[in-house]
């Protein structure tokens, strides 16, 4: 009985500590206006992804607003913004807003997969290399150097040639995350892990009888987490642009994607000389940039929280 | 010397691992092999015989060994198609030229802006930061489209206006090829820039010589141009620069943001160090403290970050080349990818890896020359 209450109390204490920690984190984080804007943008894109199925089901008719096959016979295409088509239509008569919203879902999934896989792989490799040193570290460092040379966007494009492999957003994000995590991520986190291992509290844990797994999971990984979060955001920027580029070249199976939309805009602009359908070109390009930039801004905010040197600056 | 040797050996190990990795990943992950495209016109026995002549029935490690041996002995890029810009050796110099020029300019611009915005935070620096992030995350094909439309085409018209060569006859009967001129240009600029950095760092102890500034840019450009005039290749060099302007600008815009942001962060982190306070207390002007005390120390994280970012920057260039239509490694690679010409794709990736390693080695040596702490660290084997 007493044992049970003690356990519940411990869980509650844990949650309270996490809650308090996140409040402090947000206070530090929200000092940077740009980082808060980044969070707002990410939330906005999430809402966009959710809103498309709802809009299609209850508000928009499939014949006119379908992102792939929609066509509005009442308007001459490509059309500028109007009341029925808020962002206009492209050369094939499809509603730009509908295409924009339809693409945001897959990009979201891609971003999350890439972020998670990068962070997990980079943290594990970095921590193991930093903790064990010796030949383990030596071989891991050289493998990382080799992965650093492998250009992830180009490698994914090669995998996508001829659409032989079904590169959906999950698989794309996973492969991108593995390559960046094993390459640059592991290099950055390993050097951080070496710094952490040189701290006196690690020696203290060793003296107290802490073994390898305990030190890695309880002491090393928590200290690597802020930097891993930062790196994860940077990986998302790369993954989103790479996915857009693969779609631009038609090397993924995603039929509706911001990259594909830019491709249509540019190709029709090139074919019709001066008549560039600017609304169908700028909207997806801006969406892609903003999505990537949002993650970058969050990473800048995270860096300022993670790096203790910045605390001194803010206090002044 | 020991430092250079150590870094070279470690780079070679990484390169061998990289070729191993790439070969296996592509062989294992991509379905089919070089015999697959012919399967419709051949019977099963013929395909088996064909695979045997190509050695495709051997186990994977043996095939890797053959591939690696042939890579070293029989040259690169045996393409199945022929013509201008279809030879791997001829597309390396355009890429290297744009890479070195664009990277140098991006480094100068980025560290200059980062120095200014890191010193004083305010709405102005926030605006510049936002602009840097915007160009950094801009979708490369869109960026390429914009630069070609608004810079590349006007530059072409300007060239036709300035150079009395309406039909492009300049290269007819020229004593040099484009590739030779590009190699010379790259080598000149790189050597002059490195010399400037090394001499500058030696002189800067006594004189107020700023490393990364407009005068530096002008000096490097003037000395390089002087050398081209001396070698009688200046009209060709100018022609190439006009043609490369869109690619260089697009690459510059894509990559300066990262340098700026890293410089900004490292400026902000040294700004409250004690030696800055001491320098201020001595009554040195704000600008001198910023350029000579803060920026020189803030530059070091930027240089070490360079090594990790290099592959990404080169990948960015490869994508930009495809977007602006510059006939370098990027366009070559994507043409091979479209044709599913996997041996050529592999060779191109190896070349890209080698370029990365060489530039990285040069940067590391330069950093070690500028910062003795790194030399000591590597030689004593500390992380």
XYZ file of C-alpha atoms in Angstrom:
699
model
C 0.000 0.000 0.000
C 2.619 2.496 1.039
C 4.823 1.285 -1.748
C 1.979 1.989 -4.222
C 1.418 5.583 -3.010
C 5.113 6.241 -3.113
C 5.185 5.146 -6.696
C 2.250 7.382 -7.682
C 3.845 10.269 -5.859
C 7.048 9.768 -7.743
C 5.263 9.760 -11.077
C 3.424 12.937 -10.154
C 6.660 14.592 -9.074
C 8.222 13.614 -12.341
C 5.381 15.154 -14.331
C 5.528 18.306 -12.256
C 9.254 18.590 -12.926
C 8.710 18.137 -16.654
C 5.915 20.744 -16.611
C 8.047 23.228 -14.744
C 10.988 22.540 -17.040
C 8.922 23.146 -20.140
C 7.604 26.411 -18.675
C 11.164 27.618 -18.115
C 12.091 26.398 -21.583
C 9.260 28.365 -23.176
C 10.203 31.488 -21.247
C 13.755 31.277 -22.581
C 12.635 30.282 -26.028
C 10.042 33.059 -26.433
C 12.742 35.702 -25.955
C 13.511 35.218 -29.610
C 10.643 36.679 -31.624
C 11.740 34.956 -34.809
C 11.670 31.542 -33.142
C 8.111 32.118 -31.920
C 7.141 33.106 -35.457
C 8.635 29.805 -36.610
C 6.480 27.819 -34.167
C 3.399 29.756 -35.317
C 4.209 28.951 -38.944
C 4.628 25.242 -38.208
C 1.250 25.196 -36.447
C -0.294 27.040 -39.390
C 1.015 24.457 -41.844
C -0.342 21.706 -39.615
C -3.777 23.353 -39.695
C -3.528 23.630 -43.468
C -2.815 19.918 -43.734
C -5.814 19.059 -41.556
C -8.152 21.503 -43.274
C -7.867 20.083 -46.786
C -9.871 16.853 -46.291
C -12.521 18.789 -44.349
C -12.830 21.435 -47.060
C -13.019 18.804 -49.768
C -15.698 16.866 -47.935
C -18.050 19.655 -46.877
C -17.322 22.853 -48.823
C -15.647 22.236 -52.165
C -17.098 20.190 -55.005
C -14.697 17.543 -56.277
C -15.206 18.411 -59.953
C -13.902 21.965 -59.512
C -11.517 21.758 -56.556
C -9.896 18.336 -56.817
C -6.135 19.040 -56.574
C -5.343 16.662 -59.442
C -8.292 16.666 -61.820
C -10.338 19.741 -60.878
C -11.399 22.163 -63.601
C -13.617 25.229 -63.433
C -15.366 25.729 -66.809
C -16.532 29.239 -65.876
C -13.019 30.751 -65.797
C -10.298 31.203 -68.414
C -7.123 29.472 -67.197
C -4.600 30.328 -65.845
C -6.589 32.791 -63.761
C -5.494 35.269 -61.107
C -6.961 35.368 -57.610
C -10.733 35.728 -57.421
C -13.565 35.074 -54.946
C -14.099 31.477 -56.097
C -10.377 30.722 -56.424
C -8.601 32.599 -53.667
C -5.125 31.978 -55.115
C -6.187 31.606 -58.747
C -5.819 28.553 -60.951
C -2.888 27.043 -62.843
C -2.564 26.369 -66.562
C -4.470 23.116 -66.318
C -7.370 24.796 -64.522
C -6.693 23.396 -61.080
C -7.299 25.482 -57.977
C -3.938 26.595 -56.547
C -5.197 26.843 -52.966
C -6.535 23.307 -53.058
C -3.240 21.969 -54.427
C -1.325 23.931 -51.820
C -3.367 22.501 -48.954
C -3.306 18.980 -50.370
C 0.501 19.021 -50.560
C 1.065 20.213 -47.004
C -0.017 16.910 -45.438
C 2.660 14.766 -47.083
C 5.318 17.401 -46.447
C 4.380 17.402 -42.771
C 4.733 13.636 -42.531
C 8.061 13.838 -44.355
C 9.348 16.523 -41.999
C 8.408 14.551 -38.888
C 9.963 11.294 -40.137
C 13.176 13.025 -41.185
C 13.409 14.885 -37.882
C 12.867 11.826 -35.694
C 15.169 9.489 -37.616
C 17.972 12.076 -37.764
C 17.788 12.828 -34.061
C 17.639 9.192 -32.927
C 20.452 7.966 -35.172
C 22.725 10.951 -34.558
C 22.247 10.791 -30.784
C 22.916 7.057 -30.593
C 26.019 7.116 -32.805
C 27.347 10.282 -31.195
C 26.831 8.953 -27.659
C 28.333 5.533 -28.360
C 31.351 7.064 -30.124
C 31.834 9.645 -27.395
C 31.470 7.155 -24.550
C 33.474 4.147 -25.716
C 36.314 5.988 -27.545
C 39.059 3.672 -28.824
C 38.525 1.651 -31.984
C 34.714 1.870 -31.768
C 34.937 5.639 -31.942
C 37.634 5.498 -34.617
C 35.604 3.311 -36.967
C 32.355 5.205 -36.299
C 34.101 8.512 -37.040
C 35.323 7.237 -40.392
C 31.911 5.829 -41.289
C 30.465 9.252 -40.465
C 33.050 10.924 -42.684
C 32.019 8.613 -45.519
C 28.328 9.327 -44.987
C 29.112 13.027 -44.931
C 30.362 12.695 -48.508
C 27.121 11.051 -49.631
C 24.809 13.825 -50.861
C 21.414 12.805 -49.501
C 19.167 14.725 -51.962
C 21.057 13.368 -54.964
C 21.143 9.856 -53.555
C 17.372 9.934 -53.041
C 16.916 11.204 -56.591
C 18.939 8.263 -57.873
C 16.809 5.875 -55.853
C 13.724 7.503 -57.288
C 14.735 7.175 -60.966
C 12.084 5.613 -63.088
C 9.893 5.310 -59.997
C 11.203 1.793 -59.472
C 10.985 2.222 -55.714
C 7.881 3.683 -54.114
C 9.417 6.668 -52.343
C 6.543 7.885 -50.214
C 7.047 10.692 -47.697
C 7.764 8.263 -44.855
C 10.417 6.309 -46.731
C 11.925 9.492 -48.171
C 12.157 11.103 -44.753
C 13.563 7.946 -43.207
C 16.375 7.544 -45.750
C 17.201 11.247 -45.636
C 17.259 11.150 -41.848
C 19.498 8.080 -41.782
C 22.046 9.638 -44.141
C 22.214 13.007 -42.382
C 22.046 11.425 -38.946
C 24.902 9.024 -39.662
C 26.900 11.760 -41.386
C 26.891 15.341 -40.185
C 24.609 14.703 -37.196
C 26.844 12.035 -35.710
C 29.941 14.202 -36.218
C 28.395 17.213 -34.478
C 26.946 15.172 -31.601
C 30.126 13.153 -31.110
C 32.166 16.279 -30.474
C 29.492 17.429 -28.025
C 29.536 14.003 -26.332
C 33.309 14.254 -25.899
C 32.825 17.605 -24.171
C 30.177 16.139 -21.853
C 32.335 13.128 -21.035
C 35.121 15.453 -19.901
C 32.804 16.981 -17.253
C 33.482 16.076 -13.611
C 29.976 14.712 -12.962
C 30.670 11.791 -15.298
C 33.703 10.852 -13.210
C 31.545 11.206 -10.108
C 29.011 8.764 -11.560
C 31.801 6.346 -12.386
C 33.105 6.523 -8.832
C 29.567 5.927 -7.539
C 29.515 2.706 -9.583
C 27.572 3.822 -12.679
C 28.030 1.451 -15.625
C 28.107 2.245 -19.336
C 24.406 2.005 -20.070
C 23.506 4.078 -17.042
C 25.951 6.840 -17.958
C 24.884 6.893 -21.600
C 21.130 6.975 -20.988
C 20.936 8.997 -17.792
C 23.801 11.459 -18.205
C 25.073 11.622 -21.760
C 21.866 11.541 -23.822
C 20.036 14.246 -21.801
C 22.977 16.564 -22.423
C 22.999 15.750 -26.110
C 19.287 16.329 -26.520
C 19.259 20.142 -27.079
C 21.912 19.934 -29.777
C 20.146 16.951 -31.365
C 16.898 18.918 -31.466
C 18.709 21.752 -33.175
C 20.277 19.454 -35.718
C 16.950 17.718 -36.327
C 15.418 21.036 -37.375
C 18.260 21.652 -39.821
C 17.736 18.170 -41.259
C 14.082 18.996 -41.841
C 15.070 22.030 -43.897
C 17.234 19.840 -46.112
C 14.663 17.047 -46.369
C 11.830 19.367 -47.369
C 13.892 21.041 -50.073
C 15.180 17.666 -51.295
C 11.669 16.243 -51.504
C 10.494 19.311 -53.380
C 13.383 18.941 -55.801
C 12.728 15.231 -56.365
C 9.086 16.045 -57.062
C 10.193 18.917 -59.320
C 12.105 16.420 -61.452
C 9.241 13.913 -61.289
C 11.277 11.326 -59.403
C 8.837 10.591 -56.599
C 5.397 9.095 -56.770
C 3.707 12.012 -55.040
C 1.336 13.409 -57.631
C 0.619 16.665 -55.879
C 3.557 18.371 -54.230
C 4.892 21.913 -53.917
C 7.880 20.964 -56.060
C 5.581 19.617 -58.792
C 3.583 22.839 -58.674
C 6.747 24.928 -59.143
C 7.691 22.682 -62.050
C 4.365 23.329 -63.788
C 4.740 27.069 -63.163
C 8.263 27.252 -64.581
C 7.663 24.919 -67.518
C 4.588 26.791 -68.679
C 6.366 30.087 -68.085
C 9.263 28.908 -70.247
C 6.962 27.637 -72.979
C 4.800 30.731 -73.216
C 7.623 33.265 -73.044
C 6.645 36.219 -70.927
C 3.341 34.829 -69.672
C 4.566 33.317 -66.443
C 1.647 32.191 -64.234
C 3.149 34.003 -61.245
C 0.379 33.027 -58.830
C 0.821 29.334 -59.585
C 4.618 29.706 -59.290
C 5.208 31.980 -56.314
C 2.603 30.371 -54.020
C 4.128 26.864 -53.862
C 7.708 28.198 -53.878
C 6.870 30.527 -50.997
C 5.083 27.746 -49.117
C 8.095 25.460 -49.444
C 10.503 28.194 -48.334
C 8.305 29.246 -45.426
C 7.912 25.657 -44.262
C 11.675 25.131 -44.321
C 12.349 28.571 -42.841
C 9.935 27.885 -39.963
C 12.009 24.901 -38.904
C 15.189 26.912 -39.310
C 13.836 29.715 -37.102
C 12.866 27.207 -34.422
C 16.382 25.784 -34.583
C 17.832 29.264 -34.006
C 15.599 29.633 -30.933
C 16.613 26.183 -29.678
C 20.267 27.035 -30.096
C 19.865 30.072 -27.884
C 18.173 27.975 -25.196
C 20.680 25.134 -25.479
C 23.772 27.315 -25.414
C 24.341 28.634 -21.905
C 26.511 31.470 -23.201
C 23.399 33.181 -24.538
C 21.758 33.322 -21.117
C 24.309 35.844 -19.974
C 23.561 38.008 -22.981
C 19.847 38.096 -22.363
C 20.235 39.074 -18.746
C 22.042 42.263 -19.685
C 53.475 18.657 -42.320
C 52.487 15.815 -40.042
C 49.100 17.481 -39.770
C 48.571 17.533 -43.546
C 49.653 13.889 -43.860
C 47.294 12.808 -41.109
C 44.326 14.612 -42.601
C 45.074 13.250 -46.089
C 45.227 9.643 -44.886
C 42.017 10.035 -42.933
C 40.382 11.601 -45.997
C 41.474 8.686 -48.178
C 40.018 6.188 -45.715
C 36.737 8.095 -45.787
C 36.823 8.114 -49.596
C 37.276 4.336 -49.853
C 34.481 3.789 -47.330
C 32.329 6.197 -49.301
C 32.780 4.345 -52.608
C 32.071 1.063 -50.818
C 28.920 2.494 -49.264
C 27.627 4.015 -52.463
C 28.260 0.937 -54.552
C 26.518 -1.357 -52.099
C 23.584 0.927 -51.412
C 22.871 1.442 -55.080
C 23.365 -2.230 -55.970
C 21.210 -3.450 -53.098
C 18.471 -0.843 -53.056
C 17.877 -0.341 -56.761
C 16.006 -3.235 -58.355
C 17.476 -4.711 -61.551
C 20.985 -4.425 -62.947
C 22.665 -3.364 -66.177
C 21.105 -6.282 -68.044
C 17.552 -5.379 -67.016
C 16.937 -2.725 -69.709
C 17.469 -5.383 -72.419
C 15.190 -8.018 -70.943
C 12.352 -7.419 -73.404
C 14.425 -8.227 -76.476
C 16.271 -11.248 -75.099
C 15.380 -14.706 -73.948
C 16.223 -15.940 -70.487
C 19.329 -17.820 -71.638
C 20.642 -14.836 -73.560
C 20.199 -12.614 -70.530
C 22.056 -15.122 -68.380
C 24.917 -15.221 -70.918
C 24.935 -11.413 -71.123
C 25.105 -11.138 -67.365
C 27.981 -13.586 -67.335
C 29.992 -11.558 -69.870
C 29.399 -8.418 -67.791
C 30.395 -10.294 -64.659
C 27.058 -9.593 -63.021
C 26.736 -13.170 -61.768
C 29.718 -12.754 -59.450
C 29.142 -12.041 -55.762
C 28.818 -8.425 -54.675
C 32.275 -7.915 -53.067
C 33.999 -9.249 -56.189
C 32.017 -6.860 -58.363
C 32.956 -3.992 -56.026
C 36.616 -4.928 -56.343
C 36.378 -4.998 -60.156
C 34.570 -1.672 -60.185
C 37.123 -0.039 -57.930
C 40.050 -1.421 -59.941
C 38.547 -0.216 -63.195
C 37.800 3.161 -61.650
C 41.472 3.592 -60.863
C 42.862 2.219 -64.118
C 40.493 2.946 -66.979
C 39.349 6.485 -66.300
C 36.029 8.036 -65.485
C 32.705 8.561 -67.150
C 32.407 6.180 -70.069
C 29.062 7.590 -71.157
C 26.851 5.872 -73.689
C 26.147 9.203 -75.386
C 28.657 11.580 -76.985
C 28.867 15.281 -77.673
C 29.610 18.632 -76.052
C 29.307 18.518 -72.295
C 28.884 14.756 -72.291
C 32.368 13.921 -71.079
C 32.891 13.763 -67.348
C 36.348 15.336 -67.517
C 35.041 18.355 -69.401
C 32.315 19.171 -66.877
C 34.529 19.217 -63.782
C 36.143 22.663 -64.342
C 32.849 24.595 -64.720
C 31.629 23.219 -61.408
C 34.902 23.815 -59.605
C 35.076 27.378 -60.932
C 31.567 28.292 -59.770
C 32.098 26.455 -56.486
C 35.329 28.222 -55.576
C 34.203 31.672 -56.744
C 30.719 31.472 -55.268
C 31.924 29.959 -52.015
C 34.616 32.592 -51.566
C 32.162 35.404 -52.188
C 29.511 33.797 -49.977
C 32.088 33.428 -47.214
C 33.116 37.082 -47.454
C 29.559 38.399 -47.686
C 28.232 36.073 -45.005
C 30.958 36.744 -42.473
C 30.758 40.483 -43.099
C 26.989 40.585 -42.577
C 27.240 38.223 -39.621
C 29.886 40.458 -38.041
C 27.649 43.498 -38.324
C 24.404 41.821 -37.256
C 26.021 39.900 -34.407
C 27.553 43.032 -32.917
C 24.336 44.991 -32.505
C 20.954 43.312 -32.317
C 17.949 45.315 -33.425
C 15.281 45.499 -36.097
C 17.905 46.098 -38.773
C 19.876 42.978 -37.912
C 16.639 41.000 -37.565
C 15.676 42.088 -41.071
C 19.036 41.051 -42.512
C 18.781 37.741 -40.653
C 15.332 37.083 -42.077
C 16.576 37.870 -45.571
C 19.475 35.445 -45.104
C 17.149 32.673 -43.919
C 14.800 33.413 -46.816
C 17.463 32.990 -49.482
C 18.927 29.991 -47.637
C 15.608 28.135 -47.701
C 14.507 29.337 -51.137
C 13.539 26.457 -53.411
C 16.588 26.058 -55.712
C 14.719 25.595 -59.025
C 12.695 28.722 -58.281
C 15.857 30.622 -57.359
C 17.483 29.437 -60.571
C 14.465 30.502 -62.587
C 14.537 33.980 -61.017
C 18.292 34.486 -61.477
C 18.236 33.377 -65.102
C 15.260 35.595 -65.845
C 16.413 38.725 -64.035
C 20.226 38.395 -64.082
C 21.357 35.771 -66.576
C 19.473 37.123 -69.574
C 20.379 40.810 -68.943
C 24.015 39.785 -68.454
C 23.945 38.022 -71.809
C 22.619 41.202 -73.428
C 25.237 43.278 -71.610
C 27.979 40.975 -72.848
C 26.761 41.307 -76.419
C 26.756 45.088 -75.954
C 30.268 45.285 -74.486
C 32.083 42.604 -76.447
C 32.115 43.116 -80.203
C 31.328 39.482 -80.866
C 27.677 39.142 -81.852
C 27.832 35.590 -83.102
C 30.004 34.200 -80.346
C 33.040 33.640 -82.567
C 35.457 34.372 -79.751
C 36.226 30.728 -79.143
C 36.687 29.836 -82.818
C 40.384 29.265 -83.347
C 41.155 30.133 -79.757
C 44.575 28.930 -78.583
C 43.056 27.533 -75.365
C 40.025 25.431 -74.529
C 37.298 26.483 -72.114
C 38.421 23.841 -69.655
C 42.010 25.110 -69.578
C 40.854 28.687 -69.049
C 38.525 27.611 -66.253
C 41.248 25.612 -64.520
C 43.629 28.566 -64.743
C 40.964 30.933 -63.406
C 40.133 28.692 -60.471
C 43.759 28.065 -59.610
C 44.663 31.766 -59.844
C 41.804 32.898 -57.643
C 42.357 30.164 -55.068
C 46.121 30.739 -54.866
C 45.753 34.528 -54.637
C 43.087 34.232 -51.937
C 45.124 31.765 -49.871
C 48.256 33.902 -50.230
C 46.277 36.971 -49.200
C 44.963 35.165 -46.125
C 48.377 33.846 -45.073
C 50.321 37.055 -45.734
C 47.486 39.067 -44.253
C 47.471 37.108 -41.028
C 51.218 37.608 -40.706
C 51.021 41.356 -41.414
C 47.837 41.942 -39.409
C 49.707 41.623 -36.122
C 51.226 45.052 -36.680
C 48.933 46.730 -39.163
C 45.190 47.104 -39.168
C 44.507 44.865 -42.137
C 41.012 43.466 -42.277
C 40.793 39.986 -43.692
C 37.273 39.885 -45.021
C 36.274 43.154 -46.521
C 35.675 44.920 -49.800
C 39.360 45.916 -50.208
C 40.322 42.251 -49.869
C 37.875 41.354 -52.596
C 39.196 44.100 -54.877
C 42.825 43.120 -54.292
C 42.164 39.455 -55.023
C 40.162 40.270 -58.150
C 42.767 42.736 -59.446
C 45.753 40.436 -58.892
C 43.932 37.528 -60.532
C 42.924 39.631 -63.514
C 46.497 40.853 -63.849
C 47.695 37.295 -64.074
C 45.110 36.493 -66.762
C 46.228 39.506 -68.804
C 49.832 38.328 -68.415
C 48.829 34.870 -69.681
C 46.782 36.418 -72.540
C 43.550 34.702 -71.579
C 41.657 37.729 -70.295
C 38.995 37.999 -73.079
C 38.126 34.339 -72.615
C 38.057 34.654 -68.840
C 35.720 37.666 -69.036
C 33.446 35.782 -71.422
C 33.259 32.842 -69.033
C 32.520 35.143 -66.115
C 29.619 36.726 -68.018
C 28.175 33.314 -68.776
C 28.701 32.033 -65.262
C 27.162 35.074 -63.572
C 23.693 33.564 -63.096
C 25.079 30.342 -61.650
C 27.511 32.167 -59.353
C 24.831 34.566 -58.125
C 22.323 31.802 -57.463
C 24.906 29.773 -55.570
C 26.006 32.846 -53.629
C 22.424 33.634 -52.604
C 21.802 30.039 -51.580
C 24.902 29.703 -49.434
C 25.745 33.073 -47.852
C 22.900 32.796 -45.324
C 24.472 29.883 -43.524
C 27.829 31.638 -43.099
C 26.028 34.749 -41.905
C 24.013 32.900 -39.278
C 26.975 30.947 -37.921
C 29.109 34.106 -37.778
C 26.274 35.944 -36.047
C 25.996 33.267 -33.379
C 29.704 33.120 -32.725
C 29.956 36.933 -32.610
C 27.158 37.013 -30.065
C 28.959 34.424 -27.965
C 32.325 36.221 -27.804
C 30.817 39.672 -27.361
C 30.708 39.425 -23.570
C 34.110 37.835 -23.104
C 36.578 39.560 -20.841
C 39.082 40.549 -23.497
C 36.415 42.592 -25.284
C 35.784 44.460 -22.067
C 39.532 45.048 -21.677
C 39.811 46.310 -25.247
C 36.929 48.704 -24.636
C 38.455 49.876 -21.376
C 41.661 50.719 -23.227
C 39.595 53.198 -25.227
C 39.842 51.536 -28.624
C 37.099 52.583 -31.003
C 34.007 50.411 -31.242
C 34.750 49.481 -34.821
C 38.298 48.368 -34.041
C 37.107 46.223 -31.149
C 34.535 44.645 -33.409
C 36.853 43.916 -36.325
C 40.150 43.183 -34.647
C 39.178 41.631 -31.330
C 35.726 40.087 -31.630
C 35.564 39.109 -35.301
C 38.977 37.452 -35.415
C 38.014 35.057 -32.652
C 34.476 34.598 -33.894
C 35.861 33.511 -37.254
C 37.252 30.244 -35.916
C 33.938 28.446 -35.253
C 32.881 29.554 -38.720
C 35.919 27.894 -40.286
C 35.437 24.643 -38.384
C 31.768 24.605 -39.310
C 32.839 24.967 -42.941
C 34.118 21.380 -43.034
C 30.753 19.908 -42.055
C 28.776 22.173 -44.375
C 30.897 21.634 -47.487
C 29.052 18.572 -48.849
C 25.728 20.339 -48.412
C 27.009 23.408 -50.204
C 28.295 21.287 -53.083
C 24.953 19.466 -53.280
C 23.275 22.864 -53.404
C 25.517 23.822 -56.308
C 24.724 20.596 -58.154
C 21.013 21.357 -57.833
C 21.514 25.012 -58.795
C 23.398 23.989 -61.924
C 20.446 21.941 -63.060
C 18.174 24.906 -62.344
C 20.145 27.578 -64.218
C 21.352 25.293 -67.007
C 25.081 25.629 -66.272
C 26.856 22.733 -67.985
C 28.752 21.352 -65.035
C 28.708 18.229 -62.928
C 25.126 18.859 -61.845
C 23.622 18.936 -65.308
C 25.787 15.967 -66.257
C 24.660 13.983 -63.224
C 20.965 14.608 -63.794
C 21.267 13.713 -67.454
C 22.851 10.411 -66.435
C 20.147 9.883 -63.816
C 17.445 10.473 -66.416
C 19.100 7.957 -68.726
C 19.484 5.496 -65.794
C 23.160 5.294 -66.658
C 24.228 4.040 -63.237
C 27.997 3.573 -63.853
C 28.232 7.227 -64.902
C 26.164 8.320 -61.907
C 28.510 6.437 -59.590
C 31.584 7.998 -61.209
C 30.085 11.469 -60.922
C 29.331 10.937 -57.251
C 32.932 9.806 -56.697
C 34.179 12.996 -58.380
C 31.873 15.086 -56.187
C 33.243 13.296 -53.134
C 36.839 13.929 -54.204
C 36.145 17.649 -54.771
C 34.609 17.877 -51.310
C 37.590 16.162 -49.727
C 40.154 18.346 -51.498
C 38.403 21.605 -50.603
C 37.950 20.358 -47.052
C 41.643 19.528 -46.766
C 42.612 22.989 -48.036
C 40.232 24.603 -45.560
C 41.546 22.515 -42.671
C 45.151 23.358 -43.448
C 44.244 27.036 -43.746
C 42.437 26.916 -40.405
C 45.411 25.237 -38.799
C 47.724 27.932 -40.172
C 45.462 30.651 -38.804
C 44.773 28.989 -35.464
C 47.674 27.190 -33.783
C 45.350 25.637 -31.182
C 43.885 23.259 -33.780
C 47.324 22.098 -34.913
C 48.292 21.256 -31.349
C 44.991 19.441 -30.762
C 45.339 17.202 -33.801
C 49.007 16.461 -33.262
C 48.526 15.493 -29.650
C 45.562 13.326 -30.628
C 43.020 15.150 -28.490
C 39.489 15.540 -29.875
